[in-house]
Amino acid sequence: MSSLFGQISGLIGGSGNDPSKLEPFIVKGFSMFDKDGSGSIEGPEVTACVHKVLGMAGISNVPQSAIDSVFARVAGPDKRLDRAEFAALVKQLLGRLQGGQQ
């Protein structure tokens, strides 16, 4: 996984605006979150990933209510992210990391 993070860091460094370079990471990231292969990312999948990622950073006391609140805003009324919604979220986050306001 560190290789994936390194490659994403390279995108943030300047080539993240090229959709053809970003697409493979979106596909890989989506498949990492969509554990059940349903074609969407549901709350329990996000919860597991958040706890794993934050655990690697030494953070273990994230209230479930906080995770649920953020996910509800991102996922919308259907309470799931499809690949297009996930792609839009990733692109928006990368844009903010690059200093843009996408």
PDB file of C-alpha atoms in Angstrom:
ATOM      1  CA  MET A   1       0.000   0.000   0.000  1.00  0.00           C
ATOM      2  CA  SER A   2       2.901   2.387   0.626  1.00  0.00           C
ATOM      3  CA  SER A   3       3.692   2.211  -3.082  1.00  0.00           C
ATOM      4  CA  LEU A   4       0.178   3.429  -3.842  1.00  0.00           C
ATOM      5  CA  PHE A   5       0.596   6.318  -1.388  1.00  0.00           C
ATOM      6  CA  GLY A   6       3.919   7.217  -2.977  1.00  0.00           C
ATOM      7  CA  GLN A   7       2.357   7.288  -6.416  1.00  0.00           C
ATOM      8  CA  ILE A   8      -0.516   9.440  -5.191  1.00  0.00           C
ATOM      9  CA  SER A   9       1.994  11.811  -3.602  1.00  0.00           C
ATOM     10  CA  GLY A  10       3.575  12.128  -7.036  1.00  0.00           C
ATOM     11  CA  LEU A  11       0.204  13.127  -8.432  1.00  0.00           C
ATOM     12  CA  ILE A  12      -0.196  15.809  -5.795  1.00  0.00           C
ATOM     13  CA  GLY A  13       3.215  17.101  -6.806  1.00  0.00           C
ATOM     14  CA  GLY A  14       1.976  18.313 -10.175  1.00  0.00           C
ATOM     15  CA  SER A  15       0.448  15.758 -12.517  1.00  0.00           C
ATOM     16  CA  GLY A  16      -2.797  15.284 -10.572  1.00  0.00           C
ATOM     17  CA  ASN A  17      -4.692  17.404 -13.075  1.00  0.00           C
ATOM     18  CA  ASP A  18      -4.313  14.745 -15.786  1.00  0.00           C
ATOM     19  CA  PRO A  19      -7.416  12.507 -15.488  1.00  0.00           C
ATOM     20  CA  SER A  20      -5.752   9.662 -17.387  1.00  0.00           C
ATOM     21  CA  LYS A  21      -3.048   9.478 -14.710  1.00  0.00           C
ATOM     22  CA  LEU A  22      -5.517   9.666 -11.840  1.00  0.00           C
ATOM     23  CA  GLU A  23      -8.002   7.072 -13.107  1.00  0.00           C
ATOM     24  CA  PRO A  24      -5.962   3.948 -12.199  1.00  0.00           C
ATOM     25  CA  PHE A  25      -5.696   5.199  -8.607  1.00  0.00           C
ATOM     26  CA  ILE A  26      -9.428   5.833  -8.440  1.00  0.00           C
ATOM     27  CA  VAL A  27     -10.135   2.316  -9.691  1.00  0.00           C
ATOM     28  CA  LYS A  28      -7.655   0.787  -7.213  1.00  0.00           C
ATOM     29  CA  GLY A  29      -8.875   2.918  -4.318  1.00  0.00           C
ATOM     30  CA  PHE A  30     -12.511   2.145  -5.031  1.00  0.00           C
ATOM     31  CA  SER A  31     -11.834  -1.590  -5.106  1.00  0.00           C
ATOM     32  CA  MET A  32      -9.948  -1.313  -1.795  1.00  0.00           C
ATOM     33  CA  PHE A  33     -12.998   0.252  -0.140  1.00  0.00           C
ATOM     34  CA  ASP A  34     -15.688  -1.809  -1.898  1.00  0.00           C
ATOM     35  CA  LYS A  35     -14.859  -4.970   0.025  1.00  0.00           C
ATOM     36  CA  ASP A  36     -18.073  -6.803  -0.859  1.00  0.00           C
ATOM     37  CA  GLY A  37     -17.825  -6.033  -4.590  1.00  0.00           C
ATOM     38  CA  SER A  38     -21.289  -4.472  -4.673  1.00  0.00           C
ATOM     39  CA  GLY A  39     -20.212  -1.568  -6.873  1.00  0.00           C
ATOM     40  CA  SER A  40     -20.704   0.938  -4.089  1.00  0.00           C
ATOM     41  CA  ILE A  41     -19.072   1.845  -0.814  1.00  0.00           C
ATOM     42  CA  GLU A  42     -21.402   1.537   2.168  1.00  0.00           C
ATOM     43  CA  GLY A  43     -21.069   2.774   5.739  1.00  0.00           C
ATOM     44  CA  PRO A  44     -19.561  -0.390   7.276  1.00  0.00           C
ATOM     45  CA  GLU A  45     -16.848  -0.480   4.593  1.00  0.00           C
ATOM     46  CA  VAL A  46     -15.966   3.157   5.266  1.00  0.00           C
ATOM     47  CA  THR A  47     -15.927   2.567   9.023  1.00  0.00           C
ATOM     48  CA  ALA A  48     -13.502  -0.339   8.686  1.00  0.00           C
ATOM     49  CA  CYS A  49     -11.199   1.652   6.414  1.00  0.00           C
ATOM     50  CA  VAL A  50     -11.265   4.761   8.609  1.00  0.00           C
ATOM     51  CA  HIS A  51     -10.350   2.727  11.685  1.00  0.00           C
ATOM     52  CA  LYS A  52      -7.547   0.953   9.830  1.00  0.00           C
ATOM     53  CA  VAL A  53      -6.041   4.136   8.369  1.00  0.00           C
ATOM     54  CA  LEU A  54      -6.327   6.140  11.589  1.00  0.00           C
ATOM     55  CA  GLY A  55      -5.024   3.176  13.570  1.00  0.00           C
ATOM     56  CA  MET A  56      -1.867   3.240  11.439  1.00  0.00           C
ATOM     57  CA  ALA A  57      -1.519   6.891  12.482  1.00  0.00           C
ATOM     58  CA  GLY A  58      -1.903   5.968  16.163  1.00  0.00           C
ATOM     59  CA  ILE A  59      -5.452   7.309  16.477  1.00  0.00           C
ATOM     60  CA  SER A  60      -7.888   4.840  17.974  1.00  0.00           C
ATOM     61  CA  ASN A  61     -10.660   6.820  19.661  1.00  0.00           C
ATOM     62  CA  VAL A  62     -12.725   8.113  16.728  1.00  0.00           C
ATOM     63  CA  PRO A  63     -16.409   8.184  17.683  1.00  0.00           C
ATOM     64  CA  GLN A  64     -18.630   6.218  15.333  1.00  0.00           C
ATOM     65  CA  SER A  65     -20.993   9.199  15.283  1.00  0.00           C
ATOM     66  CA  ALA A  66     -18.243  11.349  13.726  1.00  0.00           C
ATOM     67  CA  ILE A  67     -17.564   8.776  10.997  1.00  0.00           C
ATOM     68  CA  ASP A  68     -21.285   8.391  10.327  1.00  0.00           C
ATOM     69  CA  SER A  69     -21.796  12.158  10.123  1.00  0.00           C
ATOM     70  CA  VAL A  70     -19.034  12.717   7.574  1.00  0.00           C
ATOM     71  CA  PHE A  71     -20.065   9.716   5.503  1.00  0.00           C
ATOM     72  CA  ALA A  72     -23.712  10.860   5.466  1.00  0.00           C
ATOM     73  CA  ARG A  73     -22.707  14.235   4.027  1.00  0.00           C
ATOM     74  CA  VAL A  74     -20.469  12.698   1.381  1.00  0.00           C
ATOM     75  CA  ALA A  75     -22.701   9.765   0.422  1.00  0.00           C
ATOM     76  CA  GLY A  76     -26.008  11.605   0.325  1.00  0.00           C
ATOM     77  CA  PRO A  77     -29.483  10.169   0.821  1.00  0.00           C
ATOM     78  CA  ASP A  78     -28.739   6.715  -0.626  1.00  0.00           C
ATOM     79  CA  LYS A  79     -25.975   6.236   1.990  1.00  0.00           C
ATOM     80  CA  ARG A  80     -23.477   4.797  -0.488  1.00  0.00           C
ATOM     81  CA  LEU A  81     -20.824   6.044  -2.861  1.00  0.00           C
ATOM     82  CA  ASP A  82     -20.764   4.761  -6.404  1.00  0.00           C
ATOM     83  CA  ARG A  83     -17.539   4.920  -8.411  1.00  0.00           C
ATOM     84  CA  ALA A  84     -18.394   8.300  -9.965  1.00  0.00           C
ATOM     85  CA  GLU A  85     -19.104   9.830  -6.535  1.00  0.00           C
ATOM     86  CA  PHE A  86     -15.891   8.325  -5.196  1.00  0.00           C
ATOM     87  CA  ALA A  87     -13.934   9.724  -8.157  1.00  0.00           C
ATOM     88  CA  ALA A  88     -15.410  13.185  -7.610  1.00  0.00           C
ATOM     89  CA  LEU A  89     -14.494  13.027  -3.919  1.00  0.00           C
ATOM     90  CA  VAL A  90     -10.896  11.960  -4.653  1.00  0.00           C
ATOM     91  CA  LYS A  91     -10.475  14.682  -7.270  1.00  0.00           C
ATOM     92  CA  GLN A  92     -11.873  17.299  -4.900  1.00  0.00           C
ATOM     93  CA  LEU A  93      -9.559  16.204  -2.099  1.00  0.00           C
ATOM     94  CA  LEU A  94      -6.520  16.198  -4.399  1.00  0.00           C
ATOM     95  CA  GLY A  95      -7.471  19.651  -5.620  1.00  0.00           C
ATOM     96  CA  ARG A  96      -7.566  20.948  -2.068  1.00  0.00           C
ATOM     97  CA  LEU A  97      -4.236  19.331  -1.281  1.00  0.00           C
ATOM     98  CA  GLN A  98      -2.777  21.077  -4.320  1.00  0.00           C
ATOM     99  CA  GLY A  99      -4.125  24.398  -3.071  1.00  0.00           C
ATOM    100  CA  GLY A 100      -7.051  24.611  -5.501  1.00  0.00           C
ATOM    101  CA  GLN A 101     -10.724  24.883  -4.654  1.00  0.00           C
ATOM    102  CA  GLN A 102     -12.371  22.172  -6.788  1.00  0.00           C
TER     103      GLN A 102
END
